Short mmCIF file of N, CA and C in Angstrom, two decimals:
data_model
loop_
_atom_site.label_atom_id
_atom_site.label_comp_id
_atom_site.label_asym_id
_atom_site.label_seq_id
_atom_site.Cartn_x
_atom_site.Cartn_y
_atom_site.Cartn_z
N UNK A 218 -12.26 -17.24 -5.44
CA UNK A 218 -12.92 -15.98 -5.66
C UNK A 218 -13.53 -16.03 -7.05
N UNK A 219 -14.76 -15.65 -7.14
CA UNK A 219 -15.42 -15.65 -8.44
C UNK A 219 -14.93 -14.47 -9.27
N UNK A 220 -14.77 -14.72 -10.55
CA UNK A 220 -14.30 -13.65 -11.43
C UNK A 220 -15.44 -12.67 -11.69
N UNK A 221 -15.15 -11.42 -11.51
CA UNK A 221 -16.14 -10.38 -11.77
C UNK A 221 -15.89 -9.82 -13.16
N UNK A 222 -16.96 -9.41 -13.82
CA UNK A 222 -16.76 -8.84 -15.15
C UNK A 222 -16.35 -7.36 -15.02
N UNK A 223 -15.93 -6.80 -16.12
CA UNK A 223 -15.41 -5.43 -16.14
C UNK A 223 -16.42 -4.43 -15.60
N UNK A 224 -17.68 -4.57 -15.96
CA UNK A 224 -18.70 -3.62 -15.48
C UNK A 224 -18.83 -3.69 -13.96
N UNK A 225 -18.80 -4.89 -13.40
CA UNK A 225 -18.89 -5.04 -11.94
C UNK A 225 -17.68 -4.42 -11.25
N UNK A 226 -16.49 -4.67 -11.80
CA UNK A 226 -15.27 -4.11 -11.22
C UNK A 226 -15.30 -2.58 -11.28
N UNK A 227 -15.71 -2.04 -12.41
CA UNK A 227 -15.76 -0.58 -12.55
C UNK A 227 -16.81 0.04 -11.63
N UNK A 228 -17.91 -0.66 -11.39
CA UNK A 228 -18.92 -0.16 -10.45
C UNK A 228 -18.36 -0.14 -9.03
N UNK A 229 -17.59 -1.16 -8.68
CA UNK A 229 -16.96 -1.20 -7.36
C UNK A 229 -15.95 -0.06 -7.22
N UNK A 230 -15.16 0.16 -8.25
CA UNK A 230 -14.17 1.24 -8.24
C UNK A 230 -14.88 2.58 -8.10
N UNK A 231 -15.96 2.78 -8.85
CA UNK A 231 -16.74 4.02 -8.74
C UNK A 231 -17.25 4.23 -7.33
N UNK A 232 -17.72 3.15 -6.70
CA UNK A 232 -18.21 3.23 -5.32
C UNK A 232 -17.09 3.66 -4.37
N UNK A 233 -15.90 3.09 -4.55
CA UNK A 233 -14.78 3.36 -3.65
C UNK A 233 -14.17 4.74 -3.87
N UNK A 234 -14.31 5.28 -5.07
CA UNK A 234 -13.62 6.53 -5.41
C UNK A 234 -14.57 7.67 -5.69
N UNK A 235 -15.80 7.57 -5.24
CA UNK A 235 -16.84 8.53 -5.59
C UNK A 235 -16.45 9.98 -5.26
N UNK A 236 -15.76 10.21 -4.17
CA UNK A 236 -15.40 11.58 -3.78
C UNK A 236 -13.94 11.91 -4.05
N UNK A 237 -13.27 11.09 -4.83
CA UNK A 237 -11.83 11.29 -5.08
C UNK A 237 -11.61 12.25 -6.24
N UNK A 238 -10.65 13.14 -6.06
CA UNK A 238 -10.35 14.13 -7.08
C UNK A 238 -9.09 13.83 -7.88
N UNK A 239 -8.24 12.94 -7.35
CA UNK A 239 -7.02 12.60 -8.07
C UNK A 239 -6.64 11.15 -7.76
N UNK A 240 -5.56 10.70 -8.35
CA UNK A 240 -5.15 9.30 -8.21
C UNK A 240 -4.83 8.93 -6.76
N UNK A 241 -4.19 9.83 -6.02
CA UNK A 241 -3.88 9.55 -4.61
C UNK A 241 -5.15 9.36 -3.79
N UNK A 242 -6.14 10.18 -4.04
CA UNK A 242 -7.41 10.06 -3.32
C UNK A 242 -8.15 8.78 -3.75
N UNK A 243 -8.04 8.41 -5.02
CA UNK A 243 -8.65 7.16 -5.47
C UNK A 243 -8.00 5.98 -4.76
N UNK A 244 -6.66 5.99 -4.66
CA UNK A 244 -5.95 4.92 -3.95
C UNK A 244 -6.40 4.85 -2.50
N UNK A 245 -6.53 5.98 -1.86
CA UNK A 245 -6.99 6.01 -0.48
C UNK A 245 -8.41 5.45 -0.35
N UNK A 246 -9.27 5.77 -1.30
CA UNK A 246 -10.63 5.23 -1.29
C UNK A 246 -10.64 3.72 -1.45
N UNK A 247 -9.81 3.21 -2.34
CA UNK A 247 -9.74 1.76 -2.53
C UNK A 247 -9.15 1.08 -1.30
N UNK A 248 -8.13 1.69 -0.70
CA UNK A 248 -7.56 1.15 0.54
C UNK A 248 -8.62 1.10 1.63
N UNK A 249 -9.40 2.15 1.74
CA UNK A 249 -10.42 2.23 2.79
C UNK A 249 -11.45 1.11 2.65
N UNK A 250 -11.94 0.87 1.43
CA UNK A 250 -12.93 -0.21 1.27
C UNK A 250 -12.29 -1.57 1.50
N UNK A 251 -11.03 -1.73 1.10
CA UNK A 251 -10.34 -2.99 1.38
C UNK A 251 -10.22 -3.21 2.88
N UNK A 252 -9.82 -2.16 3.58
CA UNK A 252 -9.66 -2.25 5.03
C UNK A 252 -10.98 -2.58 5.71
N UNK A 253 -12.07 -2.02 5.19
CA UNK A 253 -13.40 -2.25 5.77
C UNK A 253 -13.96 -3.63 5.45
N UNK A 254 -13.67 -4.15 4.25
CA UNK A 254 -14.36 -5.35 3.78
C UNK A 254 -13.54 -6.63 3.77
N UNK A 255 -12.20 -6.54 3.76
CA UNK A 255 -11.39 -7.76 3.71
C UNK A 255 -11.38 -8.40 5.09
N UNK A 256 -11.84 -9.63 5.14
CA UNK A 256 -11.98 -10.37 6.40
C UNK A 256 -10.61 -10.91 6.83
N UNK A 257 -9.99 -10.22 7.78
CA UNK A 257 -8.72 -10.65 8.33
C UNK A 257 -8.89 -10.98 9.80
N UNK A 258 -8.13 -11.85 10.37
CA UNK A 258 -6.98 -12.52 9.76
C UNK A 258 -7.41 -13.72 8.92
N UNK A 259 -6.52 -14.09 7.99
CA UNK A 259 -6.66 -15.33 7.25
C UNK A 259 -5.27 -15.89 6.99
N UNK A 260 -5.23 -17.16 6.68
CA UNK A 260 -3.96 -17.85 6.45
C UNK A 260 -3.80 -18.14 4.97
N UNK A 261 -2.57 -17.99 4.49
CA UNK A 261 -2.23 -18.32 3.11
C UNK A 261 -0.79 -18.79 3.07
N UNK A 262 -0.33 -19.15 1.90
CA UNK A 262 1.07 -19.56 1.73
C UNK A 262 1.76 -18.55 0.83
N UNK A 263 2.85 -17.98 1.35
CA UNK A 263 3.66 -17.01 0.60
C UNK A 263 5.11 -17.45 0.66
N UNK A 264 5.74 -17.55 -0.49
CA UNK A 264 7.14 -17.97 -0.58
C UNK A 264 7.36 -19.33 0.07
N UNK A 265 6.36 -20.20 -0.04
CA UNK A 265 6.46 -21.55 0.48
C UNK A 265 6.27 -21.68 1.97
N UNK A 266 5.87 -20.61 2.63
CA UNK A 266 5.70 -20.59 4.08
C UNK A 266 4.26 -20.20 4.41
N UNK A 267 3.65 -20.92 5.34
CA UNK A 267 2.30 -20.53 5.77
C UNK A 267 2.40 -19.26 6.60
N UNK A 268 1.60 -18.28 6.22
CA UNK A 268 1.60 -16.99 6.92
C UNK A 268 0.18 -16.61 7.29
N UNK A 269 0.09 -15.80 8.30
CA UNK A 269 -1.19 -15.23 8.71
C UNK A 269 -1.21 -13.78 8.26
N UNK A 270 -2.26 -13.41 7.55
CA UNK A 270 -2.45 -12.03 7.12
C UNK A 270 -3.31 -11.36 8.19
N UNK A 271 -2.70 -10.46 8.92
CA UNK A 271 -3.38 -9.83 10.05
C UNK A 271 -4.03 -8.50 9.74
N UNK A 272 -3.73 -7.95 8.57
CA UNK A 272 -4.30 -6.66 8.20
C UNK A 272 -3.65 -6.16 6.92
N UNK A 273 -4.01 -4.94 6.57
CA UNK A 273 -3.41 -4.30 5.40
C UNK A 273 -2.98 -2.90 5.80
N UNK A 274 -2.11 -2.32 4.98
CA UNK A 274 -1.64 -0.96 5.25
C UNK A 274 -1.39 -0.27 3.92
N UNK A 275 -1.34 1.04 3.97
CA UNK A 275 -1.02 1.87 2.82
C UNK A 275 0.35 2.48 3.09
N UNK A 276 1.32 2.15 2.25
CA UNK A 276 2.69 2.62 2.48
C UNK A 276 2.86 4.05 2.00
N UNK A 277 3.88 4.76 2.50
CA UNK A 277 4.12 6.13 2.05
C UNK A 277 4.37 6.24 0.54
N UNK A 278 4.87 5.15 -0.07
CA UNK A 278 5.13 5.21 -1.52
C UNK A 278 3.91 4.79 -2.34
N UNK A 279 2.74 4.66 -1.70
CA UNK A 279 1.50 4.44 -2.42
C UNK A 279 1.19 3.00 -2.79
N UNK A 280 1.63 2.04 -1.97
CA UNK A 280 1.30 0.63 -2.22
C UNK A 280 0.40 0.13 -1.10
N UNK A 281 -0.57 -0.71 -1.47
CA UNK A 281 -1.37 -1.39 -0.46
C UNK A 281 -0.69 -2.72 -0.20
N UNK A 282 -0.35 -2.97 1.06
CA UNK A 282 0.38 -4.17 1.44
C UNK A 282 -0.38 -4.97 2.49
N UNK A 283 -0.13 -6.28 2.47
CA UNK A 283 -0.67 -7.18 3.50
C UNK A 283 0.37 -7.32 4.60
N UNK A 284 -0.08 -7.27 5.84
CA UNK A 284 0.79 -7.44 7.00
C UNK A 284 0.80 -8.92 7.34
N UNK A 285 1.89 -9.60 6.99
CA UNK A 285 1.97 -11.06 7.12
C UNK A 285 2.94 -11.45 8.23
N UNK A 286 2.62 -12.54 8.90
CA UNK A 286 3.51 -13.08 9.92
C UNK A 286 3.45 -14.60 9.86
N UNK A 287 4.59 -15.20 10.15
CA UNK A 287 4.71 -16.65 10.21
C UNK A 287 5.85 -17.00 11.14
N UNK A 288 5.54 -17.55 12.30
CA UNK A 288 6.59 -17.78 13.28
C UNK A 288 7.15 -16.44 13.73
N UNK A 289 8.48 -16.30 13.65
CA UNK A 289 9.12 -15.04 14.04
C UNK A 289 9.24 -14.06 12.87
N UNK A 290 8.85 -14.50 11.69
CA UNK A 290 8.96 -13.67 10.49
C UNK A 290 7.80 -12.68 10.41
N UNK A 291 8.12 -11.45 10.02
CA UNK A 291 7.13 -10.42 9.72
C UNK A 291 7.48 -9.89 8.34
N UNK A 292 6.50 -9.77 7.47
CA UNK A 292 6.78 -9.35 6.10
C UNK A 292 5.61 -8.55 5.56
N UNK A 293 5.91 -7.49 4.83
CA UNK A 293 4.89 -6.76 4.08
C UNK A 293 4.92 -7.31 2.67
N UNK A 294 3.77 -7.73 2.17
CA UNK A 294 3.67 -8.25 0.80
C UNK A 294 2.62 -7.42 0.07
N UNK A 295 2.98 -6.93 -1.10
CA UNK A 295 2.03 -6.16 -1.90
C UNK A 295 0.75 -6.96 -2.08
N UNK A 296 -0.38 -6.34 -1.84
CA UNK A 296 -1.66 -7.05 -1.88
C UNK A 296 -1.92 -7.67 -3.25
N UNK A 297 -1.37 -7.07 -4.30
CA UNK A 297 -1.55 -7.63 -5.64
C UNK A 297 -0.65 -8.84 -5.87
N UNK A 298 0.39 -9.00 -5.06
CA UNK A 298 1.30 -10.14 -5.17
C UNK A 298 0.97 -11.25 -4.19
N UNK A 299 0.03 -11.02 -3.31
CA UNK A 299 -0.30 -11.98 -2.26
C UNK A 299 -1.13 -13.14 -2.83
N UNK A 300 -0.63 -14.37 -2.71
CA UNK A 300 -1.46 -15.51 -3.12
C UNK A 300 -2.62 -15.67 -2.13
N UNK A 301 -3.82 -15.77 -2.64
CA UNK A 301 -4.98 -15.93 -1.77
C UNK A 301 -5.30 -17.41 -1.58
N UNK A 302 -5.80 -17.76 -0.40
CA UNK A 302 -6.20 -19.15 -0.19
C UNK A 302 -7.48 -19.45 -0.94
N UNK A 303 -7.80 -20.72 -1.03
CA UNK A 303 -9.08 -21.13 -1.62
C UNK A 303 -9.86 -21.88 -0.55
N UNK A 304 -11.02 -21.43 -0.20
CA UNK A 304 -11.70 -20.24 -0.74
C UNK A 304 -11.05 -18.96 -0.23
N UNK A 305 -11.19 -17.91 -1.03
CA UNK A 305 -10.65 -16.60 -0.67
C UNK A 305 -11.44 -16.03 0.50
N UNK A 306 -10.81 -15.18 1.30
CA UNK A 306 -11.53 -14.57 2.42
C UNK A 306 -12.63 -13.64 1.92
N UNK A 307 -13.60 -13.44 2.76
CA UNK A 307 -14.69 -12.50 2.46
C UNK A 307 -14.07 -11.12 2.16
N UNK A 308 -14.57 -10.47 1.14
CA UNK A 308 -14.09 -9.15 0.77
C UNK A 308 -12.95 -9.16 -0.23
N UNK A 309 -12.47 -10.35 -0.62
CA UNK A 309 -11.34 -10.43 -1.56
C UNK A 309 -11.69 -9.87 -2.93
N UNK A 310 -12.96 -9.72 -3.24
CA UNK A 310 -13.34 -9.13 -4.53
C UNK A 310 -12.84 -7.69 -4.64
N UNK A 311 -12.60 -7.04 -3.50
CA UNK A 311 -12.06 -5.68 -3.53
C UNK A 311 -10.60 -5.68 -3.97
N UNK A 312 -9.88 -6.77 -3.72
CA UNK A 312 -8.52 -6.89 -4.25
C UNK A 312 -8.59 -6.96 -5.77
N UNK A 313 -9.56 -7.70 -6.29
CA UNK A 313 -9.75 -7.79 -7.73
C UNK A 313 -10.08 -6.42 -8.33
N UNK A 314 -10.91 -5.64 -7.63
CA UNK A 314 -11.24 -4.29 -8.11
C UNK A 314 -10.01 -3.40 -8.08
N UNK A 315 -9.21 -3.51 -7.02
CA UNK A 315 -7.98 -2.71 -6.94
C UNK A 315 -7.02 -3.11 -8.07
N UNK A 316 -6.91 -4.40 -8.34
CA UNK A 316 -6.06 -4.89 -9.43
C UNK A 316 -6.50 -4.29 -10.77
N UNK A 317 -7.82 -4.26 -10.99
CA UNK A 317 -8.36 -3.69 -12.23
C UNK A 317 -8.01 -2.19 -12.31
N UNK A 318 -8.18 -1.48 -11.20
CA UNK A 318 -7.89 -0.05 -11.16
C UNK A 318 -6.41 0.21 -11.42
N UNK A 319 -5.55 -0.61 -10.81
CA UNK A 319 -4.10 -0.43 -10.92
C UNK A 319 -3.61 -0.75 -12.33
N UNK A 320 -4.43 -1.53 -13.07
CA UNK A 320 -4.15 -1.83 -14.46
C UNK A 320 -2.92 -2.58 -14.68
#
């Protein structure tokens, strides 16, 4: 994934949160663009195991998580903790924008 500069990240965040009035609404806006733009499924390695990322979800406690599976294992991994493959899937720049927003 190519590194985006601060101005690019902030422009993406502004796009995702344009109608948001508070932090919860901003999180929902960022989740929505991630859900729309992140090309899933993709395969990566998490905890030394190859997993398939089949989607993302927004948890009740306000975390964006990747829905991962590998064999019989099912695991939710925080999207900011998820190691991305190289090359990163299409739309992964939105994870970078979310990381910048989350600070």
